[in-house]
Amino acid sequence: MASIFSKIIAGDIPCYKVAEDDRFFAFLDINPLAKGHTLVVPKKEVDYIFDLDDDTLREMSVFAKKVASRIKEWSGCRKVAVVVLGLEVAHAHIHLIPINSESDVDFRKEKLKLTPDEFEKIASRLRG
Ligand code: 5GP
């Protein structure tokens, strides 16, 4: 069965898209730790990130770098944290989270509740 992220990539489940190319897709995390919290996924469905072939892993990092640079510019954060957990959804993904301190990356924290309009405004700013 296709992962929830494959369904998002296919357009079967809506998302707030941030970037896309032929191999990768970036969209806002629906339960963000911060405004601009984005997920980067390979279109090819592989569960564990280090099972990706070397080329895909390399190119995914370069794709994530471009997205992170937009997040940083838009949010004015100190850095964009790069986090890979991947226990909830079995489709490799990188979390990009704008941070000003290390405590901003605490997945036990209550997530932000944003309205559809807020999500769409952020995604459209990040799309540029
Ligand atoms: P992880 O697997 O890295 O522990 O967590 C998966 C992440 O995907 C979570 O932060 C969760 O909020 C996000 N997520 C799960 N389902 C959806 C969805 O349907 N849409 C979006 N945009 N994000 C999702």
Coordinates of N, CA and C and ligand atoms in Angstrom, one line a residue:
M1 N 0.8 -1.2 0.0 CA 0.0 0.0 0.0 C 0.9 1.3 0.0
A2 N 0.5 2.2 -0.8 CA 1.3 3.5 -0.9 C 1.3 4.2 0.5
S3 N 2.4 4.8 0.8 CA 2.5 5.6 2.0 C 1.7 6.8 1.9
I4 N 1.4 7.4 3.1 CA 0.7 8.7 3.0 C 1.5 9.8 2.3
F5 N 2.8 9.7 2.3 CA 3.6 10.7 1.5 C 3.5 10.4 0.0
S6 N 3.4 9.1 -0.4 CA 3.3 8.8 -1.8 C 1.9 9.4 -2.3
K7 N 0.9 9.2 -1.4 CA -0.4 9.7 -1.8 C -0.4 11.3 -1.9
I8 N 0.4 11.9 -1.0 CA 0.5 13.4 -1.1 C 1.2 13.8 -2.4
I9 N 2.3 13.1 -2.7 CA 3.0 13.3 -4.0 C 2.1 13.1 -5.2
A10 N 1.3 12.1 -5.1 CA 0.4 11.8 -6.3 C -0.7 12.8 -6.4
G11 N -0.9 13.6 -5.3 CA -2.0 14.6 -5.3 C -3.3 13.9 -4.8
D12 N -3.3 12.7 -4.3 CA -4.5 12.1 -3.8 C -4.9 12.6 -2.4
I13 N -3.9 13.1 -1.7 CA -4.1 13.8 -0.4 C -3.6 15.2 -0.5
P14 N -4.3 16.2 -0.1 CA -3.8 17.6 -0.2 C -2.7 17.9 0.7
C15 N -1.9 18.8 0.3 CA -0.8 19.3 1.1 C -0.5 20.7 0.7
Y16 N 0.4 21.3 1.5 CA 0.9 22.7 1.2 C 2.3 22.6 0.6
K17 N 2.3 22.5 -0.7 CA 3.6 22.2 -1.4 C 4.5 23.4 -1.3
V18 N 5.8 23.1 -1.1 CA 6.8 24.1 -1.0 C 7.8 24.0 -2.3
A19 N 8.1 22.8 -2.7 CA 9.0 22.6 -3.9 C 8.8 21.2 -4.4
E20 N 9.2 21.1 -5.7 CA 9.1 19.8 -6.3 C 10.1 19.8 -7.5
D21 N 10.7 18.6 -7.7 CA 11.4 18.4 -9.0 C 11.1 17.0 -9.4
D22 N 11.8 16.4 -10.4 CA 11.4 15.1 -10.9 C 11.6 14.0 -9.8
R23 N 12.5 14.2 -8.8 CA 12.8 13.1 -7.9 C 12.4 13.4 -6.4
F24 N 12.2 14.7 -6.1 CA 11.9 15.0 -4.7 C 10.7 16.0 -4.6
F25 N 10.2 16.0 -3.3 CA 9.0 16.8 -3.1 C 9.1 17.4 -1.7
A26 N 8.7 18.6 -1.5 CA 8.8 19.3 -0.2 C 7.4 19.9 0.1
F27 N 7.0 19.7 1.4 CA 5.6 20.2 1.8 C 5.7 20.5 3.3
L28 N 4.8 21.4 3.7 CA 4.7 21.8 5.1 C 4.2 20.6 5.9
D29 N 4.9 20.4 7.1 CA 4.5 19.4 8.0 C 3.1 19.9 8.6
I30 N 2.2 19.0 8.7 CA 0.8 19.4 9.1 C 0.8 19.6 10.7
N31 N 1.8 19.1 11.4 CA 1.9 19.4 12.8 C 3.2 20.0 13.1
P32 N 3.3 21.3 12.7 CA 4.7 21.9 12.8 C 5.2 22.3 14.1
L33 N 6.5 22.2 14.3 CA 7.1 22.7 15.5 C 7.3 24.2 15.4
A34 N 7.4 24.7 14.2 CA 7.6 26.1 14.0 C 7.0 26.4 12.6
K35 N 6.7 27.7 12.4 CA 6.2 28.1 11.1 C 7.3 27.9 10.1
G36 N 7.0 27.2 9.0 CA 8.0 26.9 8.0 C 8.5 25.5 8.1
H37 N 8.1 24.7 9.2 CA 8.6 23.3 9.3 C 8.1 22.5 8.1
T38 N 9.1 22.0 7.4 CA 8.9 21.4 6.1 C 9.5 20.0 6.0
L39 N 8.8 19.1 5.3 CA 9.3 17.8 5.1 C 9.8 17.6 3.6
V40 N 10.9 17.0 3.5 CA 11.5 16.7 2.1 C 11.5 15.2 2.0
V41 N 10.9 14.8 0.9 CA 10.8 13.3 0.7 C 11.2 13.0 -0.8
P42 N 11.8 11.8 -0.9 CA 12.1 11.3 -2.3 C 10.8 10.8 -2.9
K43 N 10.6 10.9 -4.2 CA 9.3 10.4 -4.8 C 9.3 8.9 -4.8
K44 N 10.5 8.3 -4.9 CA 10.6 6.9 -4.8 C 10.4 6.5 -3.3
E45 N 9.5 5.6 -3.1 CA 9.1 5.2 -1.7 C 10.1 4.2 -1.1
V46 N 10.9 4.7 -0.2 CA 11.8 3.9 0.5 C 11.6 4.2 2.0
D47 N 11.5 3.2 2.9 CA 11.2 3.5 4.3 C 12.4 4.2 5.0
Y48 N 13.6 3.6 5.0 CA 14.7 4.0 5.8 C 15.7 4.9 4.9
I49 N 16.0 6.1 5.4 CA 16.7 7.0 4.5 C 18.1 6.4 4.1
F50 N 18.7 5.6 4.9 CA 20.0 5.1 4.6 C 19.9 3.8 3.7
D51 N 18.7 3.5 3.3 CA 18.5 2.5 2.3 C 18.4 3.1 0.9
L52 N 18.4 4.4 0.8 CA 18.4 5.1 -0.5 C 19.7 4.9 -1.1
D53 N 19.8 4.8 -2.4 CA 21.1 4.7 -3.1 C 21.8 6.0 -2.9
D54 N 23.1 5.9 -3.1 CA 24.0 7.0 -2.8 C 23.6 8.3 -3.6
D55 N 23.3 8.1 -4.9 CA 23.0 9.3 -5.7 C 21.7 10.0 -5.2
T56 N 20.7 9.2 -4.9 CA 19.5 9.7 -4.4 C 19.7 10.5 -3.1
L57 N 20.5 9.9 -2.2 CA 20.7 10.5 -0.9 C 21.5 11.8 -1.0
R58 N 22.5 11.8 -1.9 CA 23.2 13.0 -2.2 C 22.3 14.1 -2.8
E59 N 21.5 13.7 -3.8 CA 20.7 14.7 -4.4 C 19.6 15.2 -3.5
M60 N 19.1 14.4 -2.6 CA 18.1 14.8 -1.7 C 18.6 15.8 -0.7
S61 N 19.9 15.7 -0.4 CA 20.6 16.7 0.5 C 20.7 18.0 -0.2
V62 N 21.0 18.0 -1.5 CA 21.1 19.2 -2.3 C 19.8 19.9 -2.4
F63 N 18.7 19.1 -2.7 CA 17.4 19.6 -2.8 C 16.9 20.2 -1.5
A64 N 17.2 19.5 -0.4 CA 16.9 20.0 1.0 C 17.6 21.3 1.3
K65 N 18.8 21.4 0.8 CA 19.6 22.6 1.0 C 18.9 23.9 0.4
K66 N 18.4 23.7 -0.8 CA 17.7 24.8 -1.5 C 16.5 25.2 -0.7
V67 N 15.7 24.2 -0.3 CA 14.5 24.5 0.5 C 14.9 25.2 1.8
A68 N 15.9 24.7 2.5 CA 16.3 25.3 3.7 C 16.7 26.7 3.6
S69 N 17.4 27.0 2.5 CA 17.8 28.4 2.2 C 16.6 29.3 2.1
R70 N 15.6 28.8 1.5 CA 14.3 29.7 1.4 C 13.7 29.8 2.8
I71 N 13.7 28.7 3.5 CA 13.1 28.8 4.9 C 13.8 29.8 5.7
K72 N 15.2 29.8 5.6 CA 16.0 30.7 6.4 C 15.8 32.1 6.1
E73 N 15.7 32.3 4.8 CA 15.6 33.7 4.3 C 14.2 34.2 4.7
W74 N 13.1 33.4 4.5 CA 11.8 33.8 4.8 C 11.6 34.1 6.3
S75 N 12.1 33.1 7.1 CA 11.8 33.2 8.6 C 12.8 34.0 9.4
G76 N 14.0 34.2 8.8 CA 15.0 35.0 9.6 C 15.5 34.2 10.8
C77 N 15.4 32.9 10.8 CA 15.9 32.1 11.9 C 17.4 32.1 11.8
R78 N 18.0 31.6 13.0 CA 19.4 31.5 13.0 C 19.9 30.4 12.1
K79 N 19.3 29.2 12.2 CA 19.7 28.1 11.4 C 18.4 27.3 11.1
V80 N 18.5 26.4 10.1 CA 17.5 25.5 9.8 C 18.0 24.1 10.2
A81 N 17.3 23.5 11.2 CA 17.7 22.2 11.7 C 17.3 21.1 10.8
V82 N 18.1 20.1 10.7 CA 17.8 18.9 9.8 C 17.7 17.7 10.7
V83 N 16.4 17.2 10.7 CA 16.2 16.1 11.6 C 15.6 14.9 10.8
V84 N 16.1 13.7 11.1 CA 15.5 12.5 10.5 C 15.0 11.6 11.6
L85 N 13.7 11.4 11.7 CA 13.2 10.4 12.7 C 12.7 9.2 12.0
G86 N 11.5 9.5 11.4 CA 11.0 8.5 10.4 C 10.4 7.3 11.1
L87 N 9.9 7.4 12.3 CA 9.3 6.2 12.9 C 7.7 6.2 12.7
E88 N 7.2 7.4 12.4 CA 5.7 7.5 12.3 C 5.3 7.1 10.8
V89 N 6.0 7.6 9.9 CA 5.6 7.4 8.5 C 6.8 6.6 7.8
A90 N 6.5 5.5 7.2 CA 7.5 4.6 6.6 C 7.9 5.0 5.2
H91 N 8.3 6.3 5.1 CA 8.7 6.8 3.8 C 9.7 7.8 4.2
A92 N 11.0 7.6 3.7 CA 12.1 8.4 4.1 C 11.7 9.9 4.0
H93 N 12.1 10.7 5.0 CA 11.8 12.1 5.0 C 12.8 12.9 5.9
I94 N 13.1 14.1 5.5 CA 13.9 15.0 6.3 C 13.0 16.1 6.8
H95 N 13.1 16.4 8.1 CA 12.4 17.5 8.7 C 13.3 18.7 8.5
L96 N 12.9 19.8 8.0 CA 13.6 21.1 8.0 C 12.9 22.0 9.0
I97 N 13.5 22.4 10.0 CA 12.8 23.2 11.1 C 13.6 24.5 11.4
P98 N 13.0 25.7 11.2 CA 13.7 26.9 11.5 C 13.9 27.0 13.0
I99 N 15.1 27.3 13.4 CA 15.4 27.4 14.9 C 16.2 28.6 15.2
N100 N 15.9 29.0 16.5 CA 16.8 30.1 17.1 C 17.5 29.6 18.3
S101 N 17.1 28.4 18.8 CA 17.8 27.7 19.9 C 17.6 26.2 19.7
E102 N 18.5 25.5 20.4 CA 18.4 24.0 20.3 C 17.0 23.5 20.8
S103 N 16.5 24.2 21.8 CA 15.2 23.7 22.4 C 14.0 23.8 21.4
D104 N 14.3 24.5 20.3 CA 13.2 24.6 19.2 C 13.0 23.3 18.5
V105 N 13.9 22.4 18.7 CA 13.7 21.0 18.1 C 13.4 20.0 19.2
D106 N 12.2 20.1 19.8 CA 11.8 19.2 20.8 C 10.5 18.6 20.3
F107 N 10.5 17.4 19.8 CA 9.3 16.8 19.3 C 8.2 16.5 20.3
R108 N 8.6 16.6 21.6 CA 7.6 16.4 22.7 C 6.8 17.7 22.9
K109 N 7.2 18.8 22.4 CA 6.5 20.1 22.6 C 5.2 20.0 21.8
E110 N 4.2 20.8 22.3 CA 2.9 20.9 21.6 C 3.2 21.5 20.3
K111 N 2.5 21.0 19.2 CA 2.7 21.5 17.9 C 1.9 22.7 17.7
L112 N 2.3 23.5 16.7 CA 1.5 24.7 16.4 C 0.2 24.3 15.7
K113 N -0.8 25.1 16.0 CA -2.1 24.9 15.2 C -2.3 26.1 14.3
L114 N -2.1 25.8 13.0 CA -2.2 26.9 12.0 C -3.5 26.7 11.2
T115 N -4.0 27.8 10.8 CA -5.2 27.7 9.9 C -4.8 27.3 8.5
P116 N -5.7 26.8 7.7 CA -5.4 26.6 6.3 C -4.8 27.8 5.6
D117 N -5.4 29.0 5.9 CA -4.9 30.2 5.3 C -3.5 30.5 5.7
E118 N -3.1 30.3 7.0 CA -1.7 30.5 7.4 C -0.8 29.5 6.7
F119 N -1.2 28.2 6.7 CA -0.3 27.3 6.0 C -0.1 27.7 4.5
E120 N -1.2 28.1 3.8 CA -1.1 28.4 2.4 C -0.2 29.6 2.2
K121 N -0.3 30.6 3.1 CA 0.5 31.8 3.0 C 2.0 31.5 3.2
I122 N 2.3 30.6 4.1 CA 3.7 30.2 4.4 C 4.2 29.5 3.1
A123 N 3.4 28.5 2.7 CA 3.9 27.7 1.5 C 4.1 28.6 0.3
S124 N 3.2 29.5 0.1 CA 3.4 30.3 -1.1 C 4.6 31.2 -1.0
R125 N 4.9 31.7 0.2 CA 6.1 32.5 0.4 C 7.4 31.7 0.2
L126 N 7.3 30.4 0.6 CA 8.5 29.5 0.5 C 8.6 29.1 -1.0
R127 N 7.5 29.0 -1.7 CA 7.6 28.6 -3.1 C 8.3 29.8 -3.9
G128 N 8.1 31.0 -3.4 CA 8.8 32.2 -4.0 C 8.1 32.7 -5.2
Ligands
5GP1 P1 8.3 11.0 11.8 O1 8.0 9.8 10.9 O2 9.4 11.8 11.2 O3 8.4 10.7 13.2 O4 7.0 11.9 11.7 C1 6.3 12.1 10.5 C2 5.9 13.6 10.3 O5 5.0 13.6 9.2 C3 5.2 14.2 11.5 O6 5.8 15.4 11.9 C4 3.7 14.5 11.0 O7 3.2 15.7 11.5 C5 3.9 14.5 9.5 N1 2.7 14.0 8.8 C6 2.1 12.9 9.0 N2 1.0 12.8 8.2 C7 1.0 13.9 7.5 C8 0.1 14.4 6.4 O8 -0.9 13.7 6.0 N3 0.4 15.6 5.9 C9 1.5 16.3 6.3 N4 1.7 17.5 5.7 N5 2.3 15.9 7.3 C10 2.1 14.7 7.9

